[in-house]
Amino acid sequence: MASALVAGGLGFLGSHLTEALLHRTDLEKIVVVDNLWTGSRDNDEFMRDPRVSIAISDIEAFRSEQSFDEVYHLASPATPDKYSVQPARTISANVIGAFRMRDLVKPGGRFCYISTSEVYGDPLVSPQPESYRGSVDCTGPRASYDESKRCTEAFLFECNRTEGLDVRVVRLYNAYGPRTRWDDGRAVSNFISQALAGKPLTVFGDGQQSRSWGYVDDLMEGIVRLFWRDPIDYVGPVNIGNDREVSVLGIAEYVASLVPGARIEFAPPVAQDPTSRRPDLTLARRLLPGWDCRISYEEGIGRTLDWFAQRYGHLAQAPAEARS
Amino acid sequence: MASALVAGGLGFLGSHLTEALLHRTDLEKIVVVDNLWTGSRDNDEFMRDPRVSIAISDIEAFRSEQSFDEVYHLASPATPDKYSVQPARTISANVIGAFRMRDLVKPGGRFCYISTSEVYGDPLVSPQPESYRGSVDCTGPRASYDESKRCTEAFLFECNRTEGLDVRVVRLYNAYGPRTRWDDGRAVSNFISQALAGKPLTVFGDGQQSRSWGYVDDLMEGIVRLFWRDPIDYVGPVNIGNDREVSVLGIAEYVASLVPGARIEFAPPVAQDPTSRRPDLTLARRLLPGWDCRISYEEGIGRTLDWFAQRYGHLAQAPAEARS
């Protein structure tokens, strides 16, 4: 029987991942570590199981007598309005968090890390294969997130090379779906929460910047297969996302079409907001035969809206403005 | 009267920097921290001064009751044959070292960091202005160095943006000169130590990869002016180097021409060895009027050879093979 540590397990993706782990019968213990910076206590409802214990702690400060067969590192904010406000904390969570967790992996154990399409920055190549080296301003306003993700990837693949650490890394493209916080800051959830609050949907710039919006169930299917379900012998980061690009404005318009009275307003562009991003999924499709993002953005937004209406319908105030 | 902390102060550049600090009359205390990974006890001869105290410690583990008006972060190996063998330690020294040192800066104090042209990776643009975002494989064999330098820059400029920390960062291009270790691993010093040991000079690949070789005195003049001597009000990294590109083979041939009987041998290329690198010095020349690299590579190599012959002439064994 195996044990797992999930850092960031009370977050949006972390709670989905922990729930997926609970479907396994070979795990006898799952320790969830979360500092509630962007995670939420509400998400513990998806992990009510005697195998789960929850520690409220920064991952960098987490101490444990035991080590784990599998560690999952999802301890990071994921939106500019979080990480750009506390950039040092963001770097610490990712990089120093990774150092701490490496020490908690049992010999022969596995380290899984959720990285991001932000490692490509504002890409000059589209779609982006994993070999694309990216275009990131390492001194810019998104650097704390982009560079700490890049540096953590470097750390992990170097640990693989020099110590044989079993490493799995996915680069996710714009995840969205249920369990996003009301005030998360990602575009889809913010448009939805703004619309539900009767406030205008804030689009930064002209909204023509495009993204590859990945519904959480589709992304989790890829993640779960890569991280544990499929027998995969591959070392290197793997893009996981939806390769259908839709503009930010297109998403806002679709959300507005679903909520009576909703309207869009434009705000000045965000500094260094990438103009486009789209995954090259050649590698993912080779490693994960049959996997694909199957849920259209119309379907995914509908499901997310329903969930937000049920969970947060009582909230009157609008969130911070929507970014992506 | 001011105080300074120099991490990596017993290294090649660190000892030159510490010596330059000792020329100042406004400094009453200089604490040098070095773990002797690539630094050398021999270099303490350049800092015999009652104002200097030396602590042998990893910078990440360094504890101090006092904080400092100025911190200088040079705690990093600088050659692939060091950092690629201990990549986690390299990332830790740079990134976690920077976190530690940030906590040791007095309010209103200054944080100076020696970064590198490696942040540009194998550049697709030549010469490289500071705005060039680079071409770094964040999962490649040089990633521990390149990405930890990039991430540390990100950390520092974010600390500037969010906390007002006074930050100075230079990106150095291929420094060489006296006080390099015999077994340092950089091309110039390795060619010299190989020649002096009567061994063949090892050139990796065809030797046509070019570099901008910066003699340490020239680089230090730029560093000293940027870090403290000139009144400079600029936030951002600054390239400091020699913009005359010379191939690795050209350097080897010049060294061989100075040492009777020396000969060159070729070895397989090093993975992801950059094909060229050359600084755009527009910014440096604007910030530092009159500054330039004045010492030709012929002159600089001659001086370095003399120093090596005097310091290491007794050594018979050859160093690890030369890289750059």
XYZ file of C-alpha atoms in Angstrom:
648
model
C 0.000 0.000 0.000
C 1.268 3.377 -0.959
C 1.232 6.900 0.460
C 0.866 10.265 -1.254
C 1.454 13.905 -0.410
C -0.534 16.572 -2.255
C 0.734 20.126 -1.830
C -1.940 22.609 -2.775
C -4.568 19.906 -2.388
C -7.293 22.329 -1.288
C -6.936 24.368 -4.457
C -8.931 24.158 -7.651
C -6.806 21.524 -9.386
C -5.476 20.069 -6.156
C -8.917 19.071 -4.981
C -9.708 17.411 -8.306
C -6.405 15.548 -8.158
C -6.951 14.440 -4.551
C -10.433 13.234 -5.425
C -8.966 11.227 -8.289
C -6.360 9.707 -5.978
C -9.171 8.562 -3.694
C -10.513 6.389 -6.485
C -7.405 4.263 -6.199
C -7.453 1.217 -3.973
C -3.690 0.944 -3.575
C -3.335 4.156 -1.548
C -3.640 3.919 2.186
C -2.663 7.429 3.151
C -2.978 10.835 1.508
C -1.607 13.925 3.233
C -2.944 17.191 1.843
C -0.888 20.287 2.596
C -2.343 23.689 1.816
C -1.817 27.179 3.217
C -5.222 28.417 1.993
C -3.581 31.264 0.071
C -5.610 30.396 -3.003
C -6.992 27.068 -1.816
C -10.259 26.808 0.050
C -11.511 24.919 3.070
C -14.695 24.321 1.087
C -12.822 21.830 -1.048
C -12.324 19.428 1.838
C -15.803 18.140 1.064
C -14.283 16.217 -1.852
C -11.816 14.406 0.358
C -13.844 13.132 3.279
C -12.162 9.794 3.572
C -10.332 8.239 6.505
C -7.210 7.919 4.356
C -6.920 11.690 4.032
C -5.350 14.027 6.540
C -5.116 17.761 5.962
C -2.309 20.013 7.187
C -2.729 23.782 6.922
C 0.837 24.882 6.250
C 3.133 26.434 3.694
C 4.703 23.524 1.852
C 8.169 25.012 2.424
C 7.586 24.778 6.185
C 5.873 21.394 6.193
C 7.570 18.872 8.437
C 6.850 15.182 8.407
C 8.317 12.155 10.074
C 7.328 10.017 7.157
C 8.235 10.133 3.529
C 5.919 9.329 0.646
C 5.771 7.063 -2.363
C 4.276 9.834 -4.452
C 4.327 13.585 -4.086
C 2.165 15.956 -6.100
C 3.277 19.572 -6.207
C 0.403 21.928 -6.991
C 1.327 24.563 -4.405
C 1.227 27.778 -6.418
C -1.137 30.588 -7.177
C -2.031 30.624 -10.873
C -3.319 34.095 -11.709
C -1.477 37.386 -12.106
C -3.593 39.178 -9.548
C -2.340 36.714 -6.956
C 1.252 36.049 -7.928
C 2.161 39.565 -9.011
C 1.102 40.858 -5.594
C 3.209 38.336 -3.677
C 5.911 37.315 -6.136
C 8.516 36.228 -3.592
C 5.964 33.980 -1.957
C 5.110 32.538 -5.361
C 8.728 31.697 -6.122
C 9.166 30.251 -2.670
C 6.085 28.022 -2.969
C 7.212 26.608 -6.300
C 10.993 26.369 -5.996
C 11.654 26.055 -2.287
C 8.496 23.964 -2.077
C 9.992 21.583 -4.632
C 13.237 21.286 -2.658
C 11.266 20.496 0.477
C 9.101 17.912 -1.243
C 12.025 16.212 -2.947
C 13.280 15.419 0.542
C 9.935 13.801 1.334
C 9.963 11.328 -1.562
C 10.800 7.767 -0.595
C 13.672 6.131 -2.461
C 12.187 4.942 -5.741
C 9.208 7.254 -5.311
C 7.684 9.625 -7.831
C 7.523 13.430 -7.986
C 4.662 14.900 -10.044
C 4.486 18.597 -10.808
C 1.840 20.749 -12.413
C 3.664 23.223 -14.603
C 2.137 25.671 -17.041
C 2.014 26.972 -20.574
C 3.360 30.187 -19.006
C 6.823 28.622 -19.331
C 6.456 29.584 -23.020
C 5.741 33.215 -22.102
C 4.335 35.187 -25.012
C 5.238 32.549 -27.593
C 6.659 33.306 -31.008
C 5.722 29.805 -32.183
C 2.184 28.408 -32.426
C 1.210 25.812 -31.486
C 3.944 25.267 -28.915
C 5.694 21.900 -28.818
C 7.415 21.003 -25.556
C 10.776 21.654 -27.210
C 9.932 25.327 -27.753
C 12.156 27.306 -25.418
C 9.706 30.095 -24.814
C 9.765 33.861 -24.750
C 9.683 34.932 -21.127
C 10.857 38.281 -19.795
C 12.640 37.089 -16.684
C 12.478 40.591 -15.194
C 8.876 41.297 -16.142
C 5.619 41.437 -14.218
C 4.783 37.753 -14.793
C 8.311 36.575 -13.992
C 7.672 35.306 -10.487
C 5.261 32.728 -11.846
C 6.848 31.954 -15.206
C 10.408 31.733 -13.956
C 9.636 29.813 -10.802
C 7.778 27.236 -12.900
C 10.715 27.051 -15.312
C 13.225 26.803 -12.477
C 11.223 24.098 -10.745
C 11.105 22.104 -13.982
C 14.879 22.544 -14.239
C 15.323 21.340 -10.681
C 13.167 18.267 -11.206
C 14.657 17.147 -14.501
C 18.131 17.685 -13.068
C 17.130 15.510 -10.087
C 16.031 12.920 -12.606
C 19.295 13.141 -14.496
C 21.644 13.120 -11.515
C 19.712 11.113 -8.912
C 17.302 9.055 -10.971
C 14.262 10.695 -9.374
C 11.083 9.540 -11.144
C 9.623 12.843 -12.380
C 6.335 13.599 -14.149
C 5.590 17.135 -15.323
C 2.589 18.454 -17.208
C 2.313 21.915 -18.697
C -1.331 22.911 -18.411
C -3.090 25.381 -20.646
C -5.694 27.647 -19.036
C -7.632 25.296 -16.829
C -11.163 26.231 -15.811
C -14.166 24.576 -14.252
C -15.988 23.931 -10.999
C -14.121 24.569 -7.707
C -12.453 27.681 -9.000
C -12.723 30.362 -6.363
C -15.222 33.159 -6.824
C -12.306 35.617 -6.616
C -9.822 33.371 -8.415
C -8.857 35.846 -11.114
C -8.934 33.509 -14.109
C -10.973 34.738 -17.034
C -13.726 32.118 -17.246
C -14.537 32.084 -13.566
C -14.340 35.834 -13.297
C -16.661 36.425 -16.198
C -19.089 34.003 -14.591
C -18.889 35.516 -11.137
C -19.168 39.034 -12.544
C -22.208 38.052 -14.570
C -23.847 36.360 -11.588
C -23.174 39.438 -9.452
C -24.863 41.670 -12.035
C -21.620 43.480 -12.785
C -20.036 44.136 -16.156
C -17.640 41.484 -17.479
C -14.207 43.099 -17.584
C -12.177 42.369 -20.714
C -8.603 43.673 -20.684
C -7.353 45.192 -23.912
C -9.411 44.389 -26.979
C -10.039 40.817 -25.875
C -8.518 39.430 -29.057
C -5.777 37.677 -27.095
C -6.580 33.991 -27.393
C -6.225 31.061 -25.051
C -6.706 27.335 -25.129
C -9.344 26.849 -22.481
C -9.146 23.424 -20.902
C -12.113 22.087 -18.998
C -10.903 20.553 -15.765
C -12.332 17.064 -16.374
C -10.521 16.805 -19.703
C -7.247 18.014 -18.210
C -7.542 15.744 -15.192
C -8.045 12.731 -17.437
C -4.709 13.481 -19.088
C -3.004 14.233 -15.782
C -4.232 11.075 -14.081
C -3.154 8.918 -16.988
C 0.287 10.524 -17.087
C 0.844 10.654 -13.352
C -0.183 7.124 -12.416
C -2.784 5.295 -14.469
C -0.933 4.495 -17.693
C 2.395 2.658 -17.860
C 4.487 5.492 -19.276
C 8.217 5.519 -19.676
C 8.925 9.072 -20.725
C 11.050 11.785 -19.145
C 10.125 15.344 -19.991
C 7.315 17.850 -19.721
C 4.053 17.084 -21.496
C 1.581 19.691 -22.755
C -1.963 19.014 -21.594
C -4.676 21.313 -22.867
C -7.319 22.004 -25.428
C -5.898 22.964 -28.794
C -8.960 24.901 -29.833
C -8.082 28.568 -29.386
C -10.829 30.986 -28.433
C -10.366 34.682 -27.767
C -10.925 36.151 -24.324
C -13.663 38.299 -25.823
C -15.302 35.212 -27.313
C -15.469 33.645 -23.868
C -16.873 36.832 -22.340
C -19.515 37.045 -25.051
C -20.507 33.448 -24.526
C -20.842 33.905 -20.762
C -22.814 37.109 -21.342
C -25.150 35.232 -23.685
C -26.053 32.852 -20.876
C -26.809 35.394 -18.176
C -29.684 37.784 -18.846
C -28.650 41.422 -18.612
C -24.905 40.717 -18.589
C -22.730 43.165 -20.487
C -19.045 43.537 -21.299
C -16.784 46.456 -20.497
C -13.236 46.985 -21.671
C -10.279 47.927 -19.462
C -6.692 48.815 -20.337
C -4.550 45.835 -21.363
C -2.555 43.950 -18.761
C 1.234 44.315 -19.063
C 2.825 41.480 -21.063
C -0.455 39.626 -21.448
C 0.384 36.902 -23.989
C -1.324 37.422 -27.325
C -1.964 33.740 -27.915
C -1.203 30.316 -26.603
C -2.042 26.925 -28.003
C -0.577 23.512 -27.218
C 1.041 21.204 -29.697
C -0.470 17.933 -28.456
C 1.544 15.540 -30.606
C 3.427 14.186 -27.611
C 0.377 13.896 -25.364
C -1.532 11.995 -28.053
C 1.386 9.633 -28.548
C 1.785 8.929 -24.835
C -1.954 8.828 -24.097
C -3.665 7.132 -27.036
C -7.273 8.205 -27.288
C -6.968 11.093 -24.875
C -8.326 14.418 -26.046
C -10.232 17.396 -24.749
C -13.801 16.433 -25.531
C -15.780 19.097 -23.752
C -16.445 22.171 -25.877
C -16.029 25.549 -24.273
C -19.766 26.076 -24.574
C -20.413 22.888 -22.614
C -17.638 23.551 -20.091
C -18.725 27.111 -19.455
C -22.299 25.947 -19.021
C -21.249 23.409 -16.401
C -19.050 25.931 -14.628
C -21.822 28.509 -14.608
C -24.226 26.005 -13.097
C -21.735 25.152 -10.396
C -21.019 28.806 -9.615
C -24.723 29.614 -9.478
C -25.283 26.795 -7.011
C -22.217 27.397 -4.877
C -21.911 31.152 -4.959
C -25.392 32.330 -5.967
C -25.746 34.045 -2.607
C -22.724 36.260 -3.129
C -23.547 39.770 -4.179
C -20.156 41.359 -4.591
C -18.081 41.151 -7.733
C -14.641 39.607 -7.752
C -11.419 41.229 -8.755
C -11.388 41.924 -12.460
C -10.924 39.067 -14.859
C -7.524 38.179 -16.153
C -6.310 35.007 -17.666
C 29.993 53.845 8.051
C 28.520 50.992 6.101
C 28.636 47.207 6.159
C 28.713 44.683 3.348
C 28.143 40.968 2.920
C 29.836 39.160 0.018
C 28.535 35.668 -0.711
C 31.030 33.742 -2.796
C 33.764 36.172 -1.773
C 36.535 33.573 -1.951
C 35.757 32.795 -5.563
C 37.346 34.156 -8.696
C 35.091 37.188 -9.119
C 34.194 37.391 -5.451
C 37.777 37.967 -4.413
C 38.200 40.711 -7.003
C 34.984 42.331 -5.803
C 35.984 42.102 -2.142
C 39.346 43.613 -2.928
C 37.602 46.487 -4.706
C 35.331 47.024 -1.711
C 38.427 47.334 0.480
C 39.482 50.396 -1.498
C 36.470 52.210 -0.104
C 36.860 54.255 3.062
C 33.167 54.274 3.951
C 32.993 50.561 4.716
C 33.755 49.456 8.245
C 32.793 45.818 8.007
C 32.837 43.227 5.239
C 31.623 39.712 5.904
C 32.708 37.182 3.297
C 30.686 33.968 3.158
C 31.949 31.101 1.040
C 31.506 27.338 1.172
C 34.723 26.661 -0.817
C 32.804 24.659 -3.408
C 34.459 26.602 -6.204
C 36.062 29.322 -4.088
C 39.532 28.973 -2.655
C 41.178 29.682 0.668
C 44.114 31.014 -1.348
C 42.052 34.060 -2.219
C 41.962 35.271 1.361
C 45.363 36.822 0.694
C 43.551 39.624 -1.136
C 41.394 40.491 1.842
C 43.791 40.662 4.755
C 42.233 43.650 6.424
C 40.793 44.034 9.922
C 37.460 45.034 8.418
C 37.055 41.616 6.801
C 35.721 38.512 8.488
C 35.336 35.231 6.659
C 32.657 32.627 7.339
C 32.941 29.218 5.699
C 29.299 28.345 5.112
C 26.679 27.759 2.467
C 24.972 31.100 1.984
C 21.578 29.432 2.413
C 22.596 28.325 5.894
C 24.389 31.514 6.911
C 23.047 33.023 10.098
C 23.847 36.518 11.284
C 22.647 38.719 14.097
C 23.324 41.775 12.027
C 21.965 42.952 8.729
C 23.934 44.766 6.060
C 23.770 47.956 4.044
C 24.944 46.141 0.951
C 24.846 42.509 -0.043
C 26.706 41.026 -2.995
C 25.497 37.684 -4.250
C 28.202 35.809 -6.160
C 27.543 32.421 -4.599
C 27.327 30.121 -7.604
C 29.516 27.814 -9.611
C 29.965 29.120 -13.144
C 31.055 26.216 -15.298
C 29.103 23.239 -16.626
C 31.488 20.711 -15.156
C 30.591 22.051 -11.699
C 26.918 22.946 -11.929
C 25.829 20.035 -14.088
C 27.259 17.619 -11.522
C 25.469 19.249 -8.590
C 22.509 21.016 -10.178
C 20.251 21.070 -7.116
C 23.033 22.644 -5.101
C 23.498 25.233 -7.858
C 19.833 26.190 -7.830
C 19.854 26.314 -4.060
C 22.908 28.580 -3.920
C 21.423 31.046 -6.368
C 17.718 31.086 -5.546
C 17.516 30.040 -1.910
C 20.727 31.999 -1.341
C 18.982 35.104 -2.689
C 16.012 34.597 -0.369
C 18.351 34.270 2.585
C 20.366 37.341 1.645
C 17.284 39.464 1.016
C 16.477 38.957 4.691
C 19.937 40.255 5.601
C 19.619 43.598 3.797
C 18.980 46.566 6.072
C 15.954 48.706 5.258
C 17.056 51.006 2.469
C 20.006 48.749 1.672
C 21.159 47.460 -1.684
C 21.215 43.967 -3.207
C 23.766 43.392 -5.980
C 23.757 40.206 -8.025
C 26.149 38.813 -10.597
C 24.025 37.233 -13.284
C 25.190 35.860 -16.594
C 24.853 35.892 -20.346
C 23.637 32.312 -19.882
C 20.192 33.805 -19.217
C 20.101 34.216 -23.020
C 20.844 30.516 -23.542
C 21.833 29.753 -27.118
C 20.696 33.107 -28.467
C 18.849 33.577 -31.744
C 19.730 37.302 -31.698
C 23.242 38.757 -31.843
C 24.375 40.883 -30.171
C 21.985 40.415 -27.243
C 20.328 43.483 -25.753
C 19.034 43.133 -22.194
C 15.483 43.039 -23.561
C 16.174 39.812 -25.474
C 14.207 37.095 -23.731
C 16.642 34.323 -24.459
C 16.511 30.775 -25.748
C 17.002 28.504 -22.769
C 15.926 24.869 -22.587
C 14.554 24.831 -19.061
C 14.821 21.033 -18.947
C 18.272 20.802 -20.515
C 21.728 20.035 -19.174
C 22.554 23.705 -18.493
C 19.183 24.442 -16.912
C 20.265 24.403 -13.286
C 22.548 27.349 -13.916
C 20.587 29.231 -16.551
C 17.217 28.914 -14.902
C 18.409 29.612 -11.380
C 20.055 32.812 -12.627
C 16.851 33.769 -14.452
C 14.708 32.930 -11.437
C 16.962 34.894 -9.104
C 16.729 37.900 -11.415
C 12.949 37.498 -11.361
C 12.964 37.360 -7.579
C 15.107 40.464 -7.234
C 13.266 42.644 -9.705
C 9.986 41.560 -8.150
C 11.372 42.558 -4.734
C 12.222 45.899 -6.277
C 8.745 46.288 -7.718
C 6.782 45.199 -4.674
C 9.051 46.196 -1.783
C 11.246 48.900 -3.236
C 14.417 46.867 -2.717
C 17.394 48.631 -4.323
C 18.620 46.030 -6.814
C 21.646 46.004 -9.131
C 22.166 43.150 -11.561
C 24.897 42.637 -14.142
C 24.910 39.938 -16.788
C 28.534 38.980 -17.315
C 29.962 37.505 -20.480
C 32.685 34.865 -20.099
C 34.924 36.319 -17.451
C 38.520 35.154 -17.271
C 41.743 36.204 -15.602
C 43.949 35.692 -12.567
C 42.475 33.882 -9.530
C 40.603 31.399 -11.633
C 41.107 27.972 -10.165
C 43.451 25.564 -11.893
C 40.529 23.157 -12.229
C 37.908 25.843 -12.785
C 36.595 24.474 -16.061
C 36.356 27.724 -18.014
C 37.993 27.640 -21.417
C 40.773 30.219 -21.009
C 42.007 28.949 -17.676
C 41.731 25.345 -18.743
C 43.695 25.872 -21.928
C 46.360 27.613 -19.867
C 46.535 24.958 -17.179
C 46.542 22.189 -19.763
C 49.367 23.895 -21.659
C 51.373 24.443 -18.487
C 50.886 20.796 -17.527
C 52.191 19.661 -20.902
C 48.847 18.171 -21.861
C 46.847 18.722 -25.025
C 44.402 21.619 -25.030
C 40.931 20.074 -25.295
C 38.578 21.819 -27.703
C 34.990 20.543 -27.701
C 33.341 20.244 -31.076
C 35.021 22.125 -33.893
C 35.859 25.088 -31.651
C 34.007 27.480 -33.927
C 31.546 28.373 -31.149
C 32.407 31.938 -30.229
C 32.407 33.840 -26.965
C 32.965 37.364 -25.774
C 35.917 36.929 -23.471
C 35.992 39.559 -20.744
C 39.195 40.194 -18.860
C 38.407 40.450 -15.172
C 39.829 43.956 -14.668
C 37.646 45.349 -17.437
C 34.558 43.623 -16.106
C 35.260 44.668 -12.532
C 35.551 48.302 -13.586
C 32.035 48.122 -14.992
C 30.719 46.200 -11.998
C 32.211 48.576 -9.432
C 30.844 51.613 -11.229
C 27.381 50.066 -11.483
C 27.258 48.607 -8.005
C 28.485 51.589 -5.992
C 30.844 54.086 -7.561
C 28.653 55.936 -10.053
C 25.368 57.620 -9.149
C 23.060 55.445 -11.213
C 19.303 55.495 -11.138
C 18.399 52.540 -13.291
C 16.409 49.398 -12.545
C 17.136 46.398 -14.713
C 19.893 44.016 -15.687
C 22.948 45.406 -17.458
C 25.193 43.478 -19.844
C 28.872 43.768 -18.951
C 31.343 42.142 -21.271
C 33.651 42.454 -24.206
C 31.807 42.735 -27.507
C 34.701 41.335 -29.520
C 33.778 37.745 -30.308
C 36.562 35.196 -30.614
C 36.097 31.496 -31.255
C 37.033 28.919 -28.666
C 39.522 27.487 -31.161
C 41.051 30.939 -31.624
C 41.663 31.171 -27.897
C 43.152 27.690 -27.794
C 45.446 28.505 -30.695
C 46.596 31.696 -29.042
C 47.356 29.936 -25.765
C 49.171 27.195 -27.691
C 51.261 29.829 -29.465
C 52.538 31.076 -26.098
C 53.555 27.733 -24.619
C 56.260 25.781 -26.433
C 55.166 22.293 -27.386
C 51.480 22.888 -26.670
C 49.036 21.228 -29.029
C 45.287 21.080 -29.471
C 43.047 18.049 -29.489
C 39.384 17.886 -30.342
C 36.695 16.166 -28.290
C 32.995 15.570 -28.981
C 30.821 18.655 -28.610
C 29.201 19.459 -25.285
C 25.401 19.168 -25.219
C 23.648 22.475 -25.865
C 26.901 24.418 -25.978
C 25.831 27.861 -27.251
C 27.117 28.589 -30.730
C 27.781 32.262 -30.061
C 27.236 34.985 -27.537
C 27.985 38.664 -27.730
C 26.715 41.548 -25.604
C 24.873 44.562 -26.893
C 26.594 47.201 -24.760
C 24.393 50.164 -25.651
C 22.907 50.323 -22.178
C 26.214 49.854 -20.347
C 27.812 52.630 -22.390
C 24.924 54.957 -21.655
C 24.980 54.272 -17.923
C 28.789 54.190 -17.654
C 30.183 56.844 -19.976
C 33.714 56.027 -21.032
C 33.631 52.454 -19.782
C 34.758 49.790 -22.203
C 36.737 46.583 -22.304
C 40.211 47.837 -23.098
C 42.325 44.749 -22.637
C 42.660 42.647 -25.764
C 42.369 38.911 -25.444
C 46.036 38.609 -26.372
C 46.982 40.894 -23.491
C 44.518 39.332 -21.059
C 45.594 35.800 -21.876
C 49.216 36.807 -21.484
C 48.544 38.213 -18.022
C 46.504 35.173 -17.018
C 49.201 32.816 -18.261
C 51.841 34.668 -16.245
C 49.701 34.445 -13.139
C 49.006 30.751 -13.639
C 52.675 30.011 -14.237
C 53.601 31.783 -11.005
C 50.782 30.398 -8.883
C 50.389 26.918 -10.274
C 53.667 26.233 -12.023
C 54.386 23.434 -9.583
C 51.267 21.511 -10.492
C 51.887 18.626 -12.811
C 48.429 17.227 -13.375
C 46.038 18.517 -15.963
C 42.642 19.862 -15.038
C 39.283 18.616 -16.162
C 38.815 19.294 -19.833
C 38.129 22.820 -20.983
C 34.647 24.042 -21.458
C 33.267 27.529 -21.563
